[in-house]
Amino acid sequence: MTNAYAVQEAASRSAVQIDAVFLFITVVSLFFFFLVEGLLIYFAIRYRRKKASEDAATSDVTSNLVLEIVWVLIPSLVVLAFFAYGYVVYRDVNTPAPGASDINVTAQQFFFEFKYPDGRMEANELRVPAGRPVKLIMTSRDVIHGFFLPDFRLKQDILPGRYTYLYLQPDKEGTYDIFCTQYCGVGHSTMRAKLVVMPAEEYAKWASVGKVAGAALSLPEKGKDLLAKSGCLGCHSTDGTIKVGSSFKGIFGREVHLEGDRKVTADEEYIRESIYDPGAKVVKGFPNIMPTFKGRLSGDDVTAIIAYIKTLK
């Protein structure tokens, strides 16, 4: 199956999977609809009263345990099948593929800003290579926005003050619409962008031209510079050495043990929270003395720092 909607292209693996779930639910629902309605009409005609003389007393049946079990069990199994199939697809669509490229998305009234690992920044146009997985790390500068790719059957809210994620597996080359699907102000209807899926060779050329033409630092380079200028390296190391605070080396994606016998995975949201609200999740064995950097480091600064920490394997 490639297109369950008949009018909307399925441009990615996720779209094909989600279309298949909708088709499965639709076919099964229609089957039981016609089965139940057909039996209802048949019995209504077959056992209708034909003459007034047929007013004989009916049998006094109050219950039938077998029938009651059957008409509860069958719908329950059908609903469980819907849930199981949907969950498998949901889990697959929301699991990042190995080797996915990170692209940061910042939404604000009334446009999308895309920041690539090499420091390049584009407004309202996202370019990705065909056949390669992409992880979108998204946040908002003002209000709640939505990120909807109808040709991919994917939608994710973008929230201020935290990160949300979307995983793309673009298979077909082409240009696809991106819409904001959360009302965000008077210009909401104009908040649109484009996803351009390019051949891998063409994307590589486009990226290399940007590197030559652009003088800006890459995100990891900017993050490294910010750590040094902000004084972070006075308490944290980048080579595994333990100082006043834990080391940044190898921390991203690792399970971190916190005070109070809690555990958390060191992802983008954990690092952002640790910068802005360091007392919320204190690493076990280290003092709770780190000051907040809220108001000192912008959201873009934090994005760059996270990009650098990811390189410290």
Tab-separated table of C-alpha atoms in Angstrom:
chain	number	residue	atom	x	y	z
A	1	MET	CA	0.000	0.000	0.000
A	2	THR	CA	1.370	3.421	-0.898
A	3	ASN	CA	-1.556	5.808	-0.499
A	4	ALA	CA	-4.532	5.259	1.777
A	5	TYR	CA	-5.892	8.760	1.284
A	6	ALA	CA	-5.943	8.635	-2.540
A	7	VAL	CA	-5.277	12.397	-2.627
A	8	GLN	CA	-2.218	12.733	-0.367
A	9	GLU	CA	1.189	11.400	-1.325
A	10	ALA	CA	2.985	9.014	1.020
A	11	ALA	CA	6.503	10.448	0.935
A	12	SER	CA	8.163	8.449	3.708
A	13	ARG	CA	8.230	5.094	5.411
A	14	SER	CA	6.270	6.519	8.340
A	15	ALA	CA	3.492	7.644	5.981
A	16	VAL	CA	3.162	4.145	4.521
A	17	GLN	CA	3.055	2.607	8.008
A	18	ILE	CA	0.445	5.046	9.322
A	19	ASP	CA	-1.663	4.671	6.174
A	20	ALA	CA	-1.603	0.905	6.689
A	21	VAL	CA	-2.931	1.303	10.247
A	22	PHE	CA	-5.783	3.522	9.062
A	23	LEU	CA	-6.612	1.114	6.235
A	24	PHE	CA	-6.633	-1.845	8.635
A	25	ILE	CA	-8.947	-0.052	11.078
A	26	THR	CA	-11.226	1.093	8.246
A	27	VAL	CA	-11.526	-2.350	6.608
A	28	VAL	CA	-12.171	-4.174	9.894
A	29	SER	CA	-14.688	-1.533	11.002
A	30	LEU	CA	-16.556	-1.716	7.691
A	31	PHE	CA	-16.604	-5.520	7.850
A	32	PHE	CA	-18.249	-5.548	11.268
A	33	PHE	CA	-20.554	-2.665	10.344
A	34	PHE	CA	-22.000	-4.526	7.368
A	35	LEU	CA	-22.064	-7.809	9.319
A	36	VAL	CA	-24.031	-6.329	12.223
A	37	GLU	CA	-26.328	-4.232	10.045
A	38	GLY	CA	-26.904	-7.160	7.690
A	39	LEU	CA	-27.858	-9.480	10.543
A	40	LEU	CA	-30.065	-6.781	12.046
A	41	ILE	CA	-31.978	-6.322	8.788
A	42	TYR	CA	-32.181	-10.085	8.181
A	43	PHE	CA	-33.625	-10.884	11.611
A	44	ALA	CA	-35.982	-7.894	11.477
A	45	ILE	CA	-37.449	-9.250	8.234
A	46	ARG	CA	-37.211	-12.952	9.044
A	47	TYR	CA	-38.935	-12.745	12.409
A	48	ARG	CA	-41.319	-9.853	11.862
A	49	ARG	CA	-44.952	-10.352	12.867
A	50	LYS	CA	-46.960	-11.167	9.747
A	51	LYS	CA	-50.469	-11.534	11.167
A	52	ALA	CA	-52.285	-10.370	14.263
A	53	SER	CA	-53.010	-14.025	15.065
A	54	GLU	CA	-49.312	-14.614	15.597
A	55	ASP	CA	-49.342	-12.772	18.936
A	56	ALA	CA	-48.280	-15.896	20.778
A	57	ALA	CA	-46.203	-15.400	23.891
A	58	THR	CA	-42.457	-15.456	23.270
A	59	SER	CA	-40.098	-17.608	25.284
A	60	ASP	CA	-39.084	-16.098	28.619
A	61	VAL	CA	-35.311	-15.757	28.043
A	62	THR	CA	-33.571	-13.420	30.501
A	63	SER	CA	-29.924	-14.082	29.629
A	64	ASN	CA	-27.479	-16.219	27.684
A	65	LEU	CA	-24.012	-16.388	29.181
A	66	VAL	CA	-22.349	-17.782	26.056
A	67	LEU	CA	-23.756	-15.042	23.809
A	68	GLU	CA	-22.848	-12.342	26.319
A	69	ILE	CA	-19.266	-13.586	26.492
A	70	VAL	CA	-19.028	-13.741	22.694
A	71	TRP	CA	-20.335	-10.236	22.031
A	72	VAL	CA	-18.036	-8.775	24.699
A	73	LEU	CA	-14.961	-10.843	23.795
A	74	ILE	CA	-14.988	-10.286	20.024
A	75	PRO	CA	-15.164	-6.446	20.166
A	76	SER	CA	-12.539	-6.447	22.926
A	77	LEU	CA	-10.160	-8.511	20.784
A	78	VAL	CA	-10.772	-6.231	17.806
A	79	VAL	CA	-9.996	-3.110	19.864
A	80	LEU	CA	-6.871	-4.777	21.303
A	81	ALA	CA	-5.746	-5.605	17.759
A	82	PHE	CA	-6.204	-1.940	16.794
A	83	PHE	CA	-4.174	-0.867	19.827
A	84	ALA	CA	-1.379	-3.414	19.292
A	85	TYR	CA	-0.914	-2.571	15.615
A	86	GLY	CA	-1.069	1.163	16.322
A	87	TYR	CA	1.416	0.872	19.191
A	88	VAL	CA	3.955	-1.033	17.081
A	89	VAL	CA	3.813	1.647	14.382
A	90	TYR	CA	3.849	4.489	16.955
A	91	ARG	CA	6.952	3.025	18.617
A	92	ASP	CA	8.718	2.583	15.297
A	93	VAL	CA	7.869	6.098	14.063
A	94	ASN	CA	9.066	7.644	17.349
A	95	THR	CA	12.341	5.716	17.595
A	96	PRO	CA	15.354	7.500	16.082
A	97	ALA	CA	17.180	5.562	13.398
A	98	PRO	CA	20.917	4.976	13.951
A	99	GLY	CA	23.052	7.689	12.425
A	100	ALA	CA	20.266	10.270	12.213
A	101	SER	CA	21.399	13.842	11.504
A	102	ASP	CA	20.342	16.433	14.085
A	103	ILE	CA	18.646	19.602	12.836
A	104	ASN	CA	17.396	22.205	15.316
A	105	VAL	CA	14.020	23.813	14.668
A	106	THR	CA	12.974	27.045	16.379
A	107	ALA	CA	9.404	28.255	15.899
A	108	GLN	CA	8.214	31.784	16.550
A	109	GLN	CA	5.443	34.039	15.332
A	110	PHE	CA	5.132	33.416	12.398
A	111	PHE	CA	7.929	31.370	10.846
A	112	PHE	CA	10.179	28.352	11.331
A	113	GLU	CA	13.940	28.629	11.688
A	114	PHE	CA	16.145	25.630	10.834
A	115	LYS	CA	19.687	25.405	12.157
A	116	TYR	CA	22.085	22.804	10.721
A	117	PRO	CA	25.091	21.254	12.500
A	118	ASP	CA	27.516	23.322	10.395
A	119	GLY	CA	25.979	26.565	11.713
A	120	ARG	CA	23.938	27.348	8.614
A	121	MET	CA	20.513	28.814	9.349
A	122	GLU	CA	17.502	28.890	7.011
A	123	ALA	CA	14.012	30.317	7.473
A	124	ASN	CA	10.939	28.408	6.294
A	125	GLU	CA	12.922	25.960	4.169
A	126	LEU	CA	14.273	22.665	5.473
A	127	ARG	CA	16.596	20.689	3.193
A	128	VAL	CA	17.430	17.038	3.832
A	129	PRO	CA	19.035	14.246	1.782
A	130	ALA	CA	16.810	11.443	0.514
A	131	GLY	CA	17.217	8.073	2.187
A	132	ARG	CA	18.933	9.362	5.324
A	133	PRO	CA	17.232	9.616	8.730
A	134	VAL	CA	16.836	13.031	10.340
A	135	LYS	CA	16.103	13.993	13.943
A	136	LEU	CA	14.378	17.348	14.442
A	137	ILE	CA	15.041	18.944	17.848
A	138	MET	CA	12.331	21.570	18.253
A	139	THR	CA	11.554	24.440	20.608
A	140	SER	CA	9.611	27.717	20.514
A	141	ARG	CA	10.644	31.289	21.319
A	142	ASP	CA	7.153	32.495	22.216
A	143	VAL	CA	3.939	30.420	22.172
A	144	ILE	CA	2.903	26.864	21.337
A	145	HIS	CA	3.249	26.031	17.654
A	146	GLY	CA	2.617	22.886	15.644
A	147	PHE	CA	4.832	21.149	13.069
A	148	PHE	CA	2.733	19.167	10.595
A	149	LEU	CA	4.030	17.272	7.565
A	150	PRO	CA	0.908	15.851	5.879
A	151	ASP	CA	2.876	13.915	3.247
A	152	PHE	CA	4.765	12.192	6.074
A	153	ARG	CA	1.640	11.814	8.306
A	154	LEU	CA	3.644	13.373	11.153
A	155	LYS	CA	2.715	16.127	13.596
A	156	GLN	CA	4.387	17.383	16.764
A	157	ASP	CA	3.666	20.343	19.030
A	158	ILE	CA	6.536	22.792	19.554
A	159	LEU	CA	6.634	24.204	23.085
A	160	PRO	CA	8.442	27.184	24.644
A	161	GLY	CA	10.958	26.301	27.328
A	162	ARG	CA	11.479	22.648	26.403
A	163	TYR	CA	12.412	20.342	23.529
A	164	THR	CA	10.177	18.071	21.502
A	165	TYR	CA	11.312	15.714	18.758
A	166	LEU	CA	10.292	14.430	15.361
A	167	TYR	CA	12.035	11.696	13.379
A	168	LEU	CA	12.010	11.744	9.582
A	169	GLN	CA	12.900	9.031	7.104
A	170	PRO	CA	12.531	10.908	3.787
A	171	ASP	CA	12.370	8.380	0.963
A	172	LYS	CA	11.033	10.340	-2.006
A	173	GLU	CA	12.694	13.385	-3.495
A	174	GLY	CA	10.462	16.422	-3.802
A	175	THR	CA	9.114	19.491	-2.028
A	176	TYR	CA	6.555	19.051	0.749
A	177	ASP	CA	4.447	21.465	2.784
A	178	ILE	CA	4.969	22.135	6.489
A	179	PHE	CA	2.126	23.767	8.424
A	180	CYS	CA	1.742	25.212	11.905
A	181	THR	CA	-1.311	23.462	13.364
A	182	GLN	CA	-1.614	25.293	16.679
A	183	TYR	CA	-3.310	28.692	16.610
A	184	CYS	CA	-0.467	31.060	17.468
A	185	GLY	CA	-1.778	34.531	16.659
A	186	VAL	CA	-3.124	36.686	13.867
A	187	GLY	CA	-0.531	35.426	11.378
A	188	HIS	CA	-1.112	31.746	12.111
A	189	SER	CA	-2.521	30.956	8.662
A	190	THR	CA	0.633	32.302	7.004
A	191	MET	CA	3.013	30.189	9.095
A	192	ARG	CA	4.108	27.691	6.483
A	193	ALA	CA	7.414	26.211	5.406
A	194	LYS	CA	8.811	23.759	2.863
A	195	LEU	CA	10.659	20.483	3.260
A	196	VAL	CA	12.962	19.882	0.301
A	197	VAL	CA	14.135	16.279	-0.030
A	198	MET	CA	17.186	16.268	-2.298
A	199	PRO	CA	19.341	13.554	-3.884
A	200	ALA	CA	22.254	12.782	-1.571
A	201	GLU	CA	24.859	14.107	-4.037
A	202	GLU	CA	22.942	17.334	-4.615
A	203	TYR	CA	22.501	17.837	-0.874
A	204	ALA	CA	26.242	17.335	-0.314
A	205	LYS	CA	26.998	20.029	-2.902
A	206	TRP	CA	24.480	22.400	-1.321
A	207	ALA	CA	25.988	21.819	2.134
A	208	SER	CA	29.564	22.282	0.899
A	209	VAL	CA	28.701	25.584	-0.792
A	210	GLY	CA	27.318	26.822	2.508
A	211	LYS	CA	30.517	25.898	4.319
A	212	VAL	CA	32.657	27.798	1.869
A	213	ALA	CA	30.421	30.855	1.733
A	214	GLY	CA	29.544	31.091	5.421
A	215	ALA	CA	31.939	32.505	7.976
A	216	ALA	CA	29.899	31.435	10.990
A	217	LEU	CA	31.140	28.783	13.371
A	218	SER	CA	29.506	25.375	13.319
A	219	LEU	CA	27.142	24.629	16.204
A	220	PRO	CA	29.656	22.431	18.099
A	221	GLU	CA	32.386	25.063	17.645
A	222	LYS	CA	30.072	27.783	18.911
A	223	GLY	CA	29.099	25.574	21.861
A	224	LYS	CA	32.730	24.954	22.792
A	225	ASP	CA	33.394	28.691	22.699
A	226	LEU	CA	30.339	29.409	24.877
A	227	LEU	CA	31.389	26.848	27.511
A	228	ALA	CA	34.762	28.534	27.826
A	229	LYS	CA	33.419	32.097	27.891
A	230	SER	CA	30.616	31.293	30.357
A	231	GLY	CA	32.979	29.773	32.922
A	232	CYS	CA	31.461	26.286	32.672
A	233	LEU	CA	34.861	24.611	32.309
A	234	GLY	CA	35.890	25.838	35.740
A	235	CYS	CA	33.657	23.168	37.293
A	236	HIS	CA	33.166	20.688	34.435
A	237	SER	CA	35.727	18.987	32.230
A	238	THR	CA	35.549	17.732	28.649
A	239	ASP	CA	38.072	14.909	29.020
A	240	GLY	CA	36.540	12.791	31.784
A	241	THR	CA	38.349	14.489	34.670
A	242	ILE	CA	36.145	14.935	37.745
A	243	LYS	CA	36.081	18.481	39.088
A	244	VAL	CA	33.487	20.221	41.256
A	245	GLY	CA	30.867	19.036	38.780
A	246	SER	CA	30.586	15.972	36.577
A	247	SER	CA	32.456	15.731	33.277
A	248	PHE	CA	30.752	16.431	29.954
A	249	LYS	CA	32.656	13.635	28.231
A	250	GLY	CA	30.382	10.793	27.162
A	251	ILE	CA	27.441	12.117	29.154
A	252	PHE	CA	24.975	12.556	26.283
A	253	GLY	CA	22.617	9.604	25.962
A	254	ARG	CA	23.933	8.024	29.164
A	255	GLU	CA	21.882	7.142	32.222
A	256	VAL	CA	22.653	9.599	35.029
A	257	HIS	CA	22.147	8.753	38.703
A	258	LEU	CA	20.560	11.585	40.676
A	259	GLU	CA	20.106	12.418	44.322
A	260	GLY	CA	17.125	10.622	45.818
A	261	ASP	CA	17.908	7.350	43.997
A	262	ARG	CA	16.458	8.647	40.739
A	263	LYS	CA	17.745	8.038	37.237
A	264	VAL	CA	17.414	10.060	34.044
A	265	THR	CA	18.756	9.829	30.513
A	266	ALA	CA	21.007	12.745	29.603
A	267	ASP	CA	19.173	13.956	26.497
A	268	GLU	CA	18.669	17.458	25.109
A	269	GLU	CA	15.878	18.294	27.548
A	270	TYR	CA	17.955	17.177	30.567
A	271	ILE	CA	20.898	19.372	29.544
A	272	ARG	CA	18.642	22.375	28.883
A	273	GLU	CA	16.993	21.968	32.291
A	274	SER	CA	20.379	21.555	34.003
A	275	ILE	CA	21.540	24.869	32.537
A	276	TYR	CA	18.417	26.856	33.402
A	277	ASP	CA	17.347	25.046	36.597
A	278	PRO	CA	20.421	23.177	37.891
A	279	GLY	CA	18.829	22.310	41.230
A	280	ALA	CA	15.985	20.344	39.645
A	281	LYS	CA	18.075	17.233	38.965
A	282	VAL	CA	21.315	17.087	40.980
A	283	VAL	CA	23.803	14.379	40.009
A	284	LYS	CA	24.488	11.980	42.863
A	285	GLY	CA	27.786	12.652	44.619
A	286	PHE	CA	28.097	16.287	43.532
A	287	PRO	CA	27.145	19.441	45.477
A	288	ASN	CA	24.085	21.472	44.521
A	289	ILE	CA	25.976	24.727	44.006
A	290	MET	CA	25.641	25.442	40.281
A	291	PRO	CA	24.011	28.835	39.537
A	292	THR	CA	21.317	29.234	36.926
A	293	PHE	CA	22.271	30.535	33.496
A	294	LYS	CA	18.743	31.645	32.687
A	295	GLY	CA	18.965	35.136	31.231
A	296	ARG	CA	22.661	34.674	30.486
A	297	LEU	CA	22.468	31.974	27.822
A	298	SER	CA	19.808	32.163	25.120
A	299	GLY	CA	17.954	29.215	23.648
A	300	ASP	CA	20.288	29.318	20.634
A	301	ASP	CA	23.297	29.278	22.970
A	302	VAL	CA	21.961	26.190	24.747
A	303	THR	CA	21.372	24.485	21.396
A	304	ALA	CA	25.015	25.087	20.456
A	305	ILE	CA	26.290	23.814	23.831
A	306	ILE	CA	24.233	20.632	23.459
A	307	ALA	CA	25.630	20.119	19.946
A	308	TYR	CA	29.183	20.350	21.342
A	309	ILE	CA	28.495	18.008	24.271
A	310	LYS	CA	27.215	15.422	21.775
A	311	THR	CA	30.657	15.363	20.151
A	312	LEU	CA	32.402	14.467	23.430
A	313	LYS	CA	32.269	10.689	23.065
